[in-house]
Every structure is written in structure tokens, then in C-alpha cells.
Amino acid sequence: MQIYKTKTKQLPGTSYKEIKKKAFGLYLEIKKRSKRKPYVRSVYFKKEKIFLDFFWAHIFSKNYWDQMRRMKFFACALELIQKSHFKPTTKNNPNKPQEVLHRFHGISADNELFFVQIKENKRTGKKYLISVFPEE
């Protein structure tokens, strides 16, 4: 297992409102660049698009504290997706056979281990950022 070391630190802040504002601000910057779905390009997937819209739906389904701890790593996750050449852990989705899950491992600049999960649709080849979460 190879771990990508980011140059980005976790988003600073202690309140939910503060962290959400910074994380969602990053998302809105990316969203402004595209007329359709917001995305970033991944070096590992040969500059293919990784769509970000599922991430926010997933985050807002979690409880308050879990949202906060996941959103802190959003900036780190974007850097990892865009710059990491390391091979992720890949497995078929046990719930949906037409999907593959890729899990990247990273360490933030302040030495916190985190994971980024990307879902790939086998039929269309589209990839979606599903989740970002720190080590428990």
C-alpha cells in the first residue's frame, strides 16, 4: 500500500459553520469552472474526470460530527485525486456488481492519515468522488 503525502493541511476551524464554509467554498470554485457537473482531473486515471456532486449528497446524509471530520480533509482529497500516481486498493462493490470502488490512501501535511473513495461505473466508465474520511 502506497500512501500519497499531500502538501495541503486539513481545513482549519473548530465550528461546523467555519469548516463547511471553507470546504464548500473550494467546491464552488471548482463548480464555476464548468457549465455542467463539477469535476477534477485525476493523474492516476490518465486525466479522466472525477465528478464531485455525489460527495456532497453523501456528506449531508451523515451526522453533524462526522460531516465536520470528513469536510476537514476535502482540500487534501482534491490534491490527492489530482496529483497521486499511486495505485489504489480496488474492489468490486458488493452491493452493486456494475460498480468498482477505488480507495486511495493519503497523509495530510499535518501527518493525519485519510482515505479517498472513488466509485467507477463499469458500463459508462464515469468516476465519482464518494467519500473522504480520516483513519478512525
Short mmCIF file of N, CA, C and O in Angstrom, two decimals:
data_model
loop_
_atom_site.label_atom_id
_atom_site.label_comp_id
_atom_site.label_asym_id
_atom_site.label_seq_id
_atom_site.Cartn_x
_atom_site.Cartn_y
_atom_site.Cartn_z
N MET A 1 0.85 -1.18 0.00
CA MET A 1 0.00 0.00 0.00
C MET A 1 0.89 1.24 0.00
O MET A 1 1.71 1.43 0.89
N GLN A 2 0.73 2.06 -1.03
CA GLN A 2 1.48 3.30 -1.12
C GLN A 2 0.61 4.45 -0.65
O GLN A 2 -0.57 4.52 -0.97
N ILE A 3 1.21 5.35 0.10
CA ILE A 3 0.46 6.48 0.67
C ILE A 3 1.01 7.77 0.09
O ILE A 3 2.21 8.04 0.15
N TYR A 4 0.11 8.59 -0.45
CA TYR A 4 0.49 9.88 -1.03
C TYR A 4 0.55 10.93 0.07
O TYR A 4 -0.39 11.09 0.84
N LYS A 5 1.64 11.66 0.13
CA LYS A 5 1.83 12.73 1.12
C LYS A 5 1.42 14.05 0.47
O LYS A 5 2.04 14.49 -0.49
N THR A 6 0.36 14.67 0.98
CA THR A 6 -0.11 15.93 0.41
C THR A 6 0.67 17.11 0.99
O THR A 6 1.25 17.00 2.06
N LYS A 7 0.65 18.22 0.27
CA LYS A 7 1.24 19.45 0.77
C LYS A 7 0.18 20.32 1.42
O LYS A 7 0.48 21.35 2.00
N THR A 8 -1.06 19.89 1.32
CA THR A 8 -2.19 20.62 1.87
C THR A 8 -2.50 20.14 3.28
O THR A 8 -2.52 18.95 3.53
N LYS A 9 -2.76 21.09 4.17
CA LYS A 9 -3.16 20.75 5.53
C LYS A 9 -4.67 20.60 5.58
O LYS A 9 -5.39 21.03 4.67
N GLN A 10 -5.16 20.00 6.67
CA GLN A 10 -6.60 19.93 6.89
C GLN A 10 -7.16 21.34 6.95
O GLN A 10 -6.45 22.27 7.31
N LEU A 11 -8.43 21.48 6.61
CA LEU A 11 -9.06 22.79 6.72
C LEU A 11 -9.13 23.17 8.20
O LEU A 11 -9.61 22.39 9.02
N PRO A 12 -8.64 24.36 8.56
CA PRO A 12 -8.65 24.75 9.97
C PRO A 12 -10.03 25.20 10.42
O PRO A 12 -10.85 25.65 9.62
N GLY A 13 -10.29 25.06 11.68
CA GLY A 13 -11.54 25.53 12.25
C GLY A 13 -12.04 24.59 13.32
O GLY A 13 -11.68 23.41 13.35
N THR A 14 -12.86 25.12 14.19
CA THR A 14 -13.42 24.31 15.26
C THR A 14 -14.93 24.20 15.17
O THR A 14 -15.50 23.27 15.70
N SER A 15 -15.56 25.13 14.47
CA SER A 15 -17.01 25.07 14.38
C SER A 15 -17.43 24.49 13.03
O SER A 15 -16.72 24.61 12.02
N TYR A 16 -18.58 23.88 13.03
CA TYR A 16 -19.13 23.28 11.82
C TYR A 16 -19.30 24.32 10.72
O TYR A 16 -18.94 24.10 9.57
N LYS A 17 -19.82 25.48 11.09
CA LYS A 17 -20.09 26.55 10.13
C LYS A 17 -18.81 27.01 9.44
O LYS A 17 -18.78 27.24 8.22
N GLU A 18 -17.75 27.13 10.20
CA GLU A 18 -16.45 27.57 9.70
C GLU A 18 -15.87 26.57 8.68
O GLU A 18 -15.43 26.95 7.60
N ILE A 19 -15.89 25.30 9.04
CA ILE A 19 -15.32 24.26 8.18
C ILE A 19 -16.17 24.08 6.93
O ILE A 19 -15.63 23.96 5.82
N LYS A 20 -17.48 24.09 7.08
CA LYS A 20 -18.37 23.93 5.92
C LYS A 20 -18.17 25.07 4.94
O LYS A 20 -18.14 24.86 3.72
N LYS A 21 -18.01 26.29 5.44
CA LYS A 21 -17.83 27.46 4.58
C LYS A 21 -16.56 27.31 3.73
O LYS A 21 -16.57 27.58 2.54
N LYS A 22 -15.48 26.85 4.34
CA LYS A 22 -14.21 26.70 3.62
C LYS A 22 -14.27 25.55 2.62
O LYS A 22 -13.84 25.68 1.47
N ALA A 23 -14.81 24.40 3.04
CA ALA A 23 -14.89 23.23 2.15
C ALA A 23 -15.84 23.50 0.98
O ALA A 23 -15.51 23.21 -0.17
N PHE A 24 -17.00 24.06 1.28
CA PHE A 24 -17.97 24.32 0.22
C PHE A 24 -17.47 25.44 -0.69
O PHE A 24 -17.77 25.46 -1.88
N GLY A 25 -16.66 26.35 -0.14
CA GLY A 25 -16.04 27.41 -0.96
C GLY A 25 -15.11 26.82 -2.00
O GLY A 25 -15.09 27.26 -3.16
N LEU A 26 -14.31 25.82 -1.61
CA LEU A 26 -13.45 25.13 -2.57
C LEU A 26 -14.27 24.46 -3.67
O LEU A 26 -13.93 24.53 -4.85
N TYR A 27 -15.37 23.83 -3.26
CA TYR A 27 -16.26 23.17 -4.21
C TYR A 27 -16.87 24.18 -5.18
O TYR A 27 -16.92 23.94 -6.39
N LEU A 28 -17.28 25.34 -4.68
CA LEU A 28 -17.89 26.35 -5.54
C LEU A 28 -16.89 26.91 -6.54
O LEU A 28 -17.26 27.22 -7.68
N GLU A 29 -15.61 27.03 -6.16
CA GLU A 29 -14.57 27.47 -7.10
C GLU A 29 -14.46 26.49 -8.26
O GLU A 29 -14.33 26.89 -9.41
N ILE A 30 -14.49 25.21 -7.95
CA ILE A 30 -14.40 24.18 -8.99
C ILE A 30 -15.67 24.19 -9.84
O ILE A 30 -15.62 24.05 -11.06
N LYS A 31 -16.81 24.38 -9.19
CA LYS A 31 -18.08 24.39 -9.89
C LYS A 31 -18.16 25.54 -10.91
O LYS A 31 -18.75 25.39 -11.98
N LYS A 32 -17.55 26.67 -10.61
CA LYS A 32 -17.57 27.83 -11.51
C LYS A 32 -16.83 27.55 -12.81
O LYS A 32 -17.12 28.18 -13.83
N ARG A 33 -15.88 26.63 -12.80
CA ARG A 33 -15.09 26.34 -13.99
C ARG A 33 -15.85 25.54 -15.04
O ARG A 33 -15.42 25.47 -16.18
N SER A 34 -16.94 24.90 -14.66
CA SER A 34 -17.68 24.04 -15.57
C SER A 34 -19.14 24.49 -15.67
O SER A 34 -19.73 24.93 -14.69
N LYS A 35 -19.70 24.35 -16.84
CA LYS A 35 -21.10 24.72 -17.02
C LYS A 35 -22.03 23.60 -16.58
O LYS A 35 -23.20 23.81 -16.37
N ARG A 36 -21.50 22.41 -16.47
CA ARG A 36 -22.34 21.26 -16.11
C ARG A 36 -21.95 20.73 -14.74
O ARG A 36 -22.03 21.44 -13.76
N LYS A 37 -21.54 19.47 -14.66
CA LYS A 37 -21.18 18.88 -13.37
C LYS A 37 -19.76 19.28 -12.98
O LYS A 37 -18.85 19.24 -13.81
N PRO A 38 -19.55 19.64 -11.71
CA PRO A 38 -18.20 19.97 -11.26
C PRO A 38 -17.32 18.72 -11.21
O PRO A 38 -17.77 17.64 -10.84
N TYR A 39 -16.06 18.89 -11.60
CA TYR A 39 -15.13 17.76 -11.64
C TYR A 39 -13.70 18.23 -11.45
O TYR A 39 -13.41 19.42 -11.57
N VAL A 40 -12.81 17.28 -11.13
CA VAL A 40 -11.37 17.49 -11.17
C VAL A 40 -10.79 16.36 -12.01
O VAL A 40 -11.40 15.31 -12.16
N ARG A 41 -9.63 16.59 -12.56
CA ARG A 41 -8.99 15.57 -13.39
C ARG A 41 -7.95 14.81 -12.56
O ARG A 41 -7.23 15.40 -11.78
N SER A 42 -7.89 13.50 -12.76
CA SER A 42 -7.01 12.64 -11.98
C SER A 42 -5.82 12.18 -12.80
O SER A 42 -5.99 11.68 -13.91
N VAL A 43 -4.62 12.34 -12.24
CA VAL A 43 -3.41 11.87 -12.90
C VAL A 43 -3.42 10.34 -12.99
O VAL A 43 -3.08 9.77 -14.02
N TYR A 44 -3.83 9.67 -11.93
CA TYR A 44 -3.81 8.21 -11.91
C TYR A 44 -4.71 7.62 -13.00
O TYR A 44 -4.36 6.65 -13.65
N PHE A 45 -5.86 8.20 -13.22
CA PHE A 45 -6.80 7.71 -14.22
C PHE A 45 -6.58 8.35 -15.59
O PHE A 45 -7.51 8.53 -16.37
N LYS A 46 -5.34 8.75 -15.88
CA LYS A 46 -4.95 9.33 -17.17
C LYS A 46 -5.77 10.57 -17.53
O LYS A 46 -6.33 10.67 -18.61
N LYS A 47 -5.85 11.48 -16.59
CA LYS A 47 -6.52 12.77 -16.74
C LYS A 47 -8.03 12.66 -17.01
O LYS A 47 -8.64 13.55 -17.58
N GLU A 48 -8.64 11.56 -16.57
CA GLU A 48 -10.09 11.43 -16.69
C GLU A 48 -10.75 12.29 -15.61
O GLU A 48 -10.16 12.59 -14.58
N LYS A 49 -12.01 12.64 -15.85
CA LYS A 49 -12.76 13.47 -14.91
C LYS A 49 -13.25 12.63 -13.73
O LYS A 49 -13.72 11.52 -13.90
N ILE A 50 -13.14 13.22 -12.55
CA ILE A 50 -13.73 12.65 -11.33
C ILE A 50 -14.80 13.66 -10.90
O ILE A 50 -14.48 14.79 -10.53
N PHE A 51 -16.06 13.27 -10.97
CA PHE A 51 -17.16 14.16 -10.64
C PHE A 51 -17.35 14.26 -9.13
O PHE A 51 -17.20 13.28 -8.41
N LEU A 52 -17.71 15.46 -8.66
CA LEU A 52 -17.75 15.74 -7.23
C LEU A 52 -19.15 15.84 -6.63
O LEU A 52 -19.29 15.95 -5.42
N ASP A 53 -20.19 15.78 -7.43
CA ASP A 53 -21.54 16.05 -6.92
C ASP A 53 -22.06 14.99 -5.94
O ASP A 53 -22.79 15.32 -5.00
N PHE A 54 -21.69 13.73 -6.11
CA PHE A 54 -22.15 12.68 -5.18
C PHE A 54 -21.56 12.85 -3.78
O PHE A 54 -22.17 12.46 -2.79
N PHE A 55 -20.38 13.44 -3.72
CA PHE A 55 -19.71 13.62 -2.43
C PHE A 55 -20.57 14.42 -1.46
O PHE A 55 -20.73 14.03 -0.31
N TRP A 56 -21.16 15.51 -1.93
CA TRP A 56 -21.93 16.36 -1.04
C TRP A 56 -23.23 15.70 -0.60
O TRP A 56 -23.65 15.86 0.54
N ALA A 57 -23.85 14.94 -1.48
CA ALA A 57 -25.06 14.21 -1.09
C ALA A 57 -24.71 13.18 -0.01
O ALA A 57 -25.45 13.00 0.97
N HIS A 58 -23.56 12.53 -0.16
CA HIS A 58 -23.12 11.53 0.82
C HIS A 58 -22.79 12.19 2.16
O HIS A 58 -23.19 11.70 3.22
N ILE A 59 -22.08 13.30 2.11
CA ILE A 59 -21.68 14.01 3.32
C ILE A 59 -22.90 14.45 4.12
O ILE A 59 -22.96 14.29 5.34
N PHE A 60 -23.89 15.03 3.45
CA PHE A 60 -25.04 15.57 4.17
C PHE A 60 -25.98 14.49 4.69
O PHE A 60 -26.89 14.78 5.45
N SER A 61 -25.72 13.23 4.32
CA SER A 61 -26.51 12.13 4.90
C SER A 61 -25.91 11.67 6.24
O SER A 61 -26.53 10.90 6.95
N LYS A 62 -24.72 12.15 6.57
CA LYS A 62 -24.05 11.78 7.82
C LYS A 62 -24.48 12.71 8.97
O LYS A 62 -25.06 13.76 8.75
N ASN A 63 -24.11 12.32 10.19
CA ASN A 63 -24.42 13.18 11.32
C ASN A 63 -23.45 14.37 11.37
O ASN A 63 -22.44 14.41 10.69
N TYR A 64 -23.80 15.33 12.20
CA TYR A 64 -23.10 16.60 12.32
C TYR A 64 -21.59 16.46 12.53
O TYR A 64 -20.79 17.06 11.83
N TRP A 65 -21.19 15.64 13.50
CA TRP A 65 -19.77 15.50 13.84
C TRP A 65 -19.01 14.77 12.73
O TRP A 65 -17.85 15.10 12.44
N ASP A 66 -19.63 13.79 12.12
CA ASP A 66 -18.99 13.05 11.04
C ASP A 66 -18.80 13.95 9.83
O ASP A 66 -17.76 13.88 9.16
N GLN A 67 -19.78 14.80 9.54
CA GLN A 67 -19.64 15.75 8.43
C GLN A 67 -18.42 16.64 8.65
O GLN A 67 -17.62 16.86 7.74
N MET A 68 -18.28 17.12 9.87
CA MET A 68 -17.18 18.03 10.20
C MET A 68 -15.83 17.36 10.01
O MET A 68 -14.93 17.91 9.38
N ARG A 69 -15.70 16.14 10.52
CA ARG A 69 -14.40 15.47 10.44
C ARG A 69 -14.07 15.08 9.00
O ARG A 69 -12.90 15.06 8.63
N ARG A 70 -15.06 14.81 8.16
CA ARG A 70 -14.81 14.47 6.75
C ARG A 70 -14.51 15.71 5.92
O ARG A 70 -13.64 15.69 5.05
N MET A 71 -15.24 16.80 6.16
CA MET A 71 -15.03 18.02 5.38
C MET A 71 -13.66 18.63 5.62
O MET A 71 -13.14 19.32 4.75
N LYS A 72 -13.07 18.39 6.78
CA LYS A 72 -11.74 18.91 7.08
C LYS A 72 -10.70 18.40 6.07
O LYS A 72 -9.70 19.05 5.82
N PHE A 73 -10.94 17.23 5.50
CA PHE A 73 -9.99 16.61 4.58
C PHE A 73 -10.32 16.86 3.11
O PHE A 73 -9.68 16.30 2.22
N PHE A 74 -11.31 17.70 2.81
CA PHE A 74 -11.74 17.91 1.42
C PHE A 74 -10.61 18.48 0.56
O PHE A 74 -10.37 18.01 -0.55
N ALA A 75 -9.88 19.48 1.05
CA ALA A 75 -8.78 20.08 0.28
C ALA A 75 -7.67 19.06 0.03
O ALA A 75 -7.11 18.98 -1.06
N CYS A 76 -7.37 18.25 1.04
CA CYS A 76 -6.35 17.20 0.90
C CYS A 76 -6.78 16.17 -0.14
O CYS A 76 -5.97 15.70 -0.94
N ALA A 77 -8.07 15.83 -0.11
CA ALA A 77 -8.60 14.84 -1.05
C ALA A 77 -8.50 15.34 -2.48
O ALA A 77 -8.15 14.57 -3.39
N LEU A 78 -8.79 16.61 -2.70
CA LEU A 78 -8.69 17.16 -4.05
C LEU A 78 -7.26 17.09 -4.57
O LEU A 78 -7.03 16.72 -5.72
N GLU A 79 -6.30 17.43 -3.70
CA GLU A 79 -4.90 17.34 -4.11
C GLU A 79 -4.51 15.90 -4.42
O GLU A 79 -3.86 15.63 -5.42
N LEU A 80 -4.92 14.98 -3.58
CA LEU A 80 -4.59 13.57 -3.79
C LEU A 80 -5.16 13.08 -5.13
O LEU A 80 -4.46 12.43 -5.90
N ILE A 81 -6.41 13.40 -5.42
CA ILE A 81 -7.03 12.97 -6.68
C ILE A 81 -6.28 13.54 -7.86
O ILE A 81 -6.00 12.84 -8.84
N GLN A 82 -5.93 14.80 -7.79
CA GLN A 82 -5.31 15.48 -8.91
C GLN A 82 -3.86 15.08 -9.15
O GLN A 82 -3.40 15.07 -10.29
N LYS A 83 -3.11 14.70 -8.09
CA LYS A 83 -1.67 14.54 -8.24
C LYS A 83 -1.11 13.15 -7.94
O LYS A 83 0.05 12.89 -8.26
N SER A 84 -1.88 12.26 -7.37
CA SER A 84 -1.33 10.97 -6.96
C SER A 84 -1.21 9.98 -8.12
O SER A 84 -2.16 9.78 -8.88
N HIS A 85 -0.03 9.37 -8.22
CA HIS A 85 0.22 8.31 -9.20
C HIS A 85 0.10 6.94 -8.56
O HIS A 85 0.21 5.93 -9.24
N PHE A 86 -0.06 6.89 -7.25
CA PHE A 86 -0.07 5.62 -6.52
C PHE A 86 -1.32 4.81 -6.80
O PHE A 86 -2.42 5.36 -6.88
N LYS A 87 -1.13 3.50 -6.90
CA LYS A 87 -2.24 2.60 -7.18
C LYS A 87 -3.15 2.48 -5.96
O LYS A 87 -2.69 2.23 -4.85
N PRO A 88 -4.47 2.62 -6.17
CA PRO A 88 -5.41 2.49 -5.05
C PRO A 88 -5.75 1.03 -4.78
O PRO A 88 -5.44 0.15 -5.58
N THR A 89 -6.41 0.79 -3.66
CA THR A 89 -6.98 -0.52 -3.38
C THR A 89 -8.30 -0.57 -4.16
O THR A 89 -9.15 0.30 -3.99
N THR A 90 -8.45 -1.57 -5.00
CA THR A 90 -9.63 -1.66 -5.87
C THR A 90 -10.39 -2.93 -5.59
O THR A 90 -9.80 -4.00 -5.47
N LYS A 91 -11.74 -2.80 -5.49
CA LYS A 91 -12.57 -3.99 -5.34
C LYS A 91 -13.94 -3.72 -5.94
O LYS A 91 -14.36 -2.57 -6.08
N ASN A 92 -14.64 -4.79 -6.30
CA ASN A 92 -16.00 -4.65 -6.81
C ASN A 92 -16.92 -4.28 -5.66
O ASN A 92 -16.74 -4.72 -4.53
N ASN A 93 -17.93 -3.47 -5.96
CA ASN A 93 -18.91 -3.07 -4.96
C ASN A 93 -19.78 -4.28 -4.64
O ASN A 93 -20.43 -4.82 -5.54
N PRO A 94 -19.81 -4.74 -3.39
CA PRO A 94 -20.60 -5.92 -3.05
C PRO A 94 -22.11 -5.70 -3.20
O PRO A 94 -22.85 -6.64 -3.42
N ASN A 95 -22.56 -4.43 -3.12
CA ASN A 95 -23.98 -4.12 -3.22
C ASN A 95 -24.45 -3.94 -4.66
O ASN A 95 -25.60 -4.20 -4.97
N LYS A 96 -23.55 -3.48 -5.53
CA LYS A 96 -23.90 -3.24 -6.94
C LYS A 96 -22.78 -3.81 -7.82
O LYS A 96 -21.69 -3.24 -7.89
N PRO A 97 -23.04 -4.91 -8.51
CA PRO A 97 -21.97 -5.55 -9.31
C PRO A 97 -21.48 -4.71 -10.50
O PRO A 97 -20.40 -4.97 -11.01
N GLN A 98 -22.24 -3.69 -10.91
CA GLN A 98 -21.80 -2.86 -12.04
C GLN A 98 -20.88 -1.72 -11.61
O GLN A 98 -20.53 -0.89 -12.43
N GLU A 99 -20.45 -1.71 -10.35
CA GLU A 99 -19.58 -0.65 -9.85
C GLU A 99 -18.29 -1.21 -9.26
O GLU A 99 -18.28 -2.30 -8.72
N VAL A 100 -17.23 -0.41 -9.40
CA VAL A 100 -15.93 -0.73 -8.82
C VAL A 100 -15.58 0.40 -7.86
O VAL A 100 -15.81 1.58 -8.16
N LEU A 101 -15.05 0.07 -6.69
CA LEU A 101 -14.66 1.07 -5.70
C LEU A 101 -13.13 1.14 -5.63
O LEU A 101 -12.46 0.13 -5.50
N HIS A 102 -12.61 2.35 -5.73
CA HIS A 102 -11.16 2.60 -5.63
C HIS A 102 -10.93 3.39 -4.34
O HIS A 102 -11.57 4.41 -4.12
N ARG A 103 -10.02 2.92 -3.50
CA ARG A 103 -9.71 3.61 -2.25
C ARG A 103 -8.24 4.03 -2.25
O ARG A 103 -7.35 3.20 -2.25
N PHE A 104 -8.03 5.36 -2.26
CA PHE A 104 -6.69 5.93 -2.21
C PHE A 104 -6.33 6.23 -0.77
O PHE A 104 -7.20 6.57 0.03
N HIS A 105 -5.05 6.14 -0.45
CA HIS A 105 -4.56 6.41 0.90
C HIS A 105 -3.69 7.67 0.84
O HIS A 105 -2.89 7.82 -0.07
N GLY A 106 -3.85 8.54 1.83
CA GLY A 106 -3.07 9.76 1.85
C GLY A 106 -2.75 10.20 3.26
O GLY A 106 -3.40 9.79 4.22
N ILE A 107 -1.73 11.06 3.34
CA ILE A 107 -1.37 11.68 4.62
C ILE A 107 -1.35 13.18 4.37
O ILE A 107 -0.71 13.65 3.43
N SER A 108 -2.05 13.93 5.22
CA SER A 108 -2.08 15.38 5.07
C SER A 108 -0.75 15.96 5.51
O SER A 108 0.08 15.27 6.10
N ALA A 109 -0.55 17.25 5.25
CA ALA A 109 0.69 17.92 5.62
C ALA A 109 0.89 17.93 7.14
O ALA A 109 2.03 18.02 7.61
N ASP A 110 -0.20 17.82 7.89
CA ASP A 110 -0.07 17.76 9.35
C ASP A 110 -0.11 16.31 9.86
O ASP A 110 -0.50 16.05 10.99
N ASN A 111 0.30 15.37 9.02
CA ASN A 111 0.51 13.95 9.34
C ASN A 111 -0.72 13.21 9.84
O ASN A 111 -0.64 12.41 10.76
N GLU A 112 -1.86 13.45 9.23
CA GLU A 112 -3.09 12.71 9.52
C GLU A 112 -3.38 11.79 8.35
O GLU A 112 -3.45 12.24 7.21
N LEU A 113 -3.58 10.52 8.63
CA LEU A 113 -3.91 9.55 7.60
C LEU A 113 -5.39 9.69 7.22
O LEU A 113 -6.25 9.83 8.08
N PHE A 114 -5.66 9.67 5.89
CA PHE A 114 -7.04 9.74 5.43
C PHE A 114 -7.19 8.88 4.18
O PHE A 114 -6.21 8.45 3.57
N PHE A 115 -8.45 8.61 3.82
CA PHE A 115 -8.77 7.78 2.67
C PHE A 115 -9.74 8.52 1.76
O PHE A 115 -10.60 9.26 2.23
N VAL A 116 -9.59 8.30 0.47
CA VAL A 116 -10.47 8.88 -0.53
C VAL A 116 -11.07 7.73 -1.32
O VAL A 116 -10.33 6.90 -1.84
N GLN A 117 -12.39 7.68 -1.39
CA GLN A 117 -13.06 6.59 -2.10
C GLN A 117 -13.72 7.12 -3.36
O GLN A 117 -14.47 8.09 -3.31
N ILE A 118 -13.42 6.45 -4.49
CA ILE A 118 -13.98 6.83 -5.79
C ILE A 118 -14.74 5.64 -6.35
O ILE A 118 -14.24 4.51 -6.34
N LYS A 119 -15.93 5.93 -6.83
CA LYS A 119 -16.79 4.90 -7.42
C LYS A 119 -16.69 5.01 -8.94
O LYS A 119 -16.76 6.10 -9.50
N GLU A 120 -16.50 3.86 -9.61
CA GLU A 120 -16.46 3.84 -11.07
C GLU A 120 -17.59 2.96 -11.59
O GLU A 120 -17.77 1.83 -11.14
N ASN A 121 -18.34 3.49 -12.53
CA ASN A 121 -19.40 2.73 -13.18
C ASN A 121 -18.75 1.93 -14.31
O ASN A 121 -18.14 2.51 -15.21
N LYS A 122 -18.85 0.60 -14.28
CA LYS A 122 -18.19 -0.26 -15.27
C LYS A 122 -18.74 -0.02 -16.68
O LYS A 122 -18.00 -0.04 -17.65
N ARG A 123 -20.05 0.21 -16.77
CA ARG A 123 -20.68 0.33 -18.08
C ARG A 123 -20.29 1.64 -18.77
O ARG A 123 -19.90 1.66 -19.93
N THR A 124 -20.37 2.76 -18.05
CA THR A 124 -20.10 4.06 -18.66
C THR A 124 -18.64 4.52 -18.47
O THR A 124 -18.17 5.36 -19.23
N GLY A 125 -17.96 3.98 -17.46
CA GLY A 125 -16.59 4.39 -17.19
C GLY A 125 -16.49 5.69 -16.40
O GLY A 125 -15.39 6.18 -16.14
N LYS A 126 -17.61 6.28 -16.01
CA LYS A 126 -17.58 7.53 -15.24
C LYS A 126 -17.15 7.25 -13.80
O LYS A 126 -17.46 6.21 -13.25
N LYS A 127 -16.45 8.24 -13.24
CA LYS A 127 -15.92 8.10 -11.89
C LYS A 127 -16.45 9.23 -11.02
O LYS A 127 -16.53 10.37 -11.47
N TYR A 128 -16.80 8.89 -9.77
CA TYR A 128 -17.39 9.85 -8.85
C TYR A 128 -16.67 9.78 -7.51
O TYR A 128 -16.44 8.69 -6.99
N LEU A 129 -16.36 10.95 -6.95
CA LEU A 129 -15.84 11.01 -5.58
C LEU A 129 -16.99 10.70 -4.65
O LEU A 129 -18.02 11.38 -4.67
N ILE A 130 -16.86 9.66 -3.87
CA ILE A 130 -17.92 9.25 -2.96
C ILE A 130 -17.65 9.74 -1.55
O ILE A 130 -18.51 10.31 -0.90
N SER A 131 -16.44 9.52 -1.07
CA SER A 131 -16.20 9.79 0.34
C SER A 131 -14.75 10.13 0.63
O SER A 131 -13.84 9.70 -0.09
N VAL A 132 -14.57 10.91 1.67
CA VAL A 132 -13.26 11.24 2.24
C VAL A 132 -13.42 11.03 3.73
O VAL A 132 -14.37 11.52 4.32
N PHE A 133 -12.50 10.29 4.33
CA PHE A 133 -12.62 10.07 5.77
C PHE A 133 -11.25 9.80 6.38
O PHE A 133 -10.38 9.21 5.74
N PRO A 134 -11.04 10.26 7.62
CA PRO A 134 -9.78 10.00 8.30
C PRO A 134 -9.74 8.60 8.88
O PRO A 134 -10.77 7.93 8.99
N GLU A 135 -8.55 8.19 9.27
CA GLU A 135 -8.40 6.90 9.95
C GLU A 135 -9.10 7.01 11.30
O GLU A 135 -9.00 8.02 11.98
N GLU A 136 -9.79 5.98 11.70
CA GLU A 136 -10.55 6.00 12.95
C GLU A 136 -9.64 5.97 14.15
O GLU A 136 -8.65 5.42 14.21
#
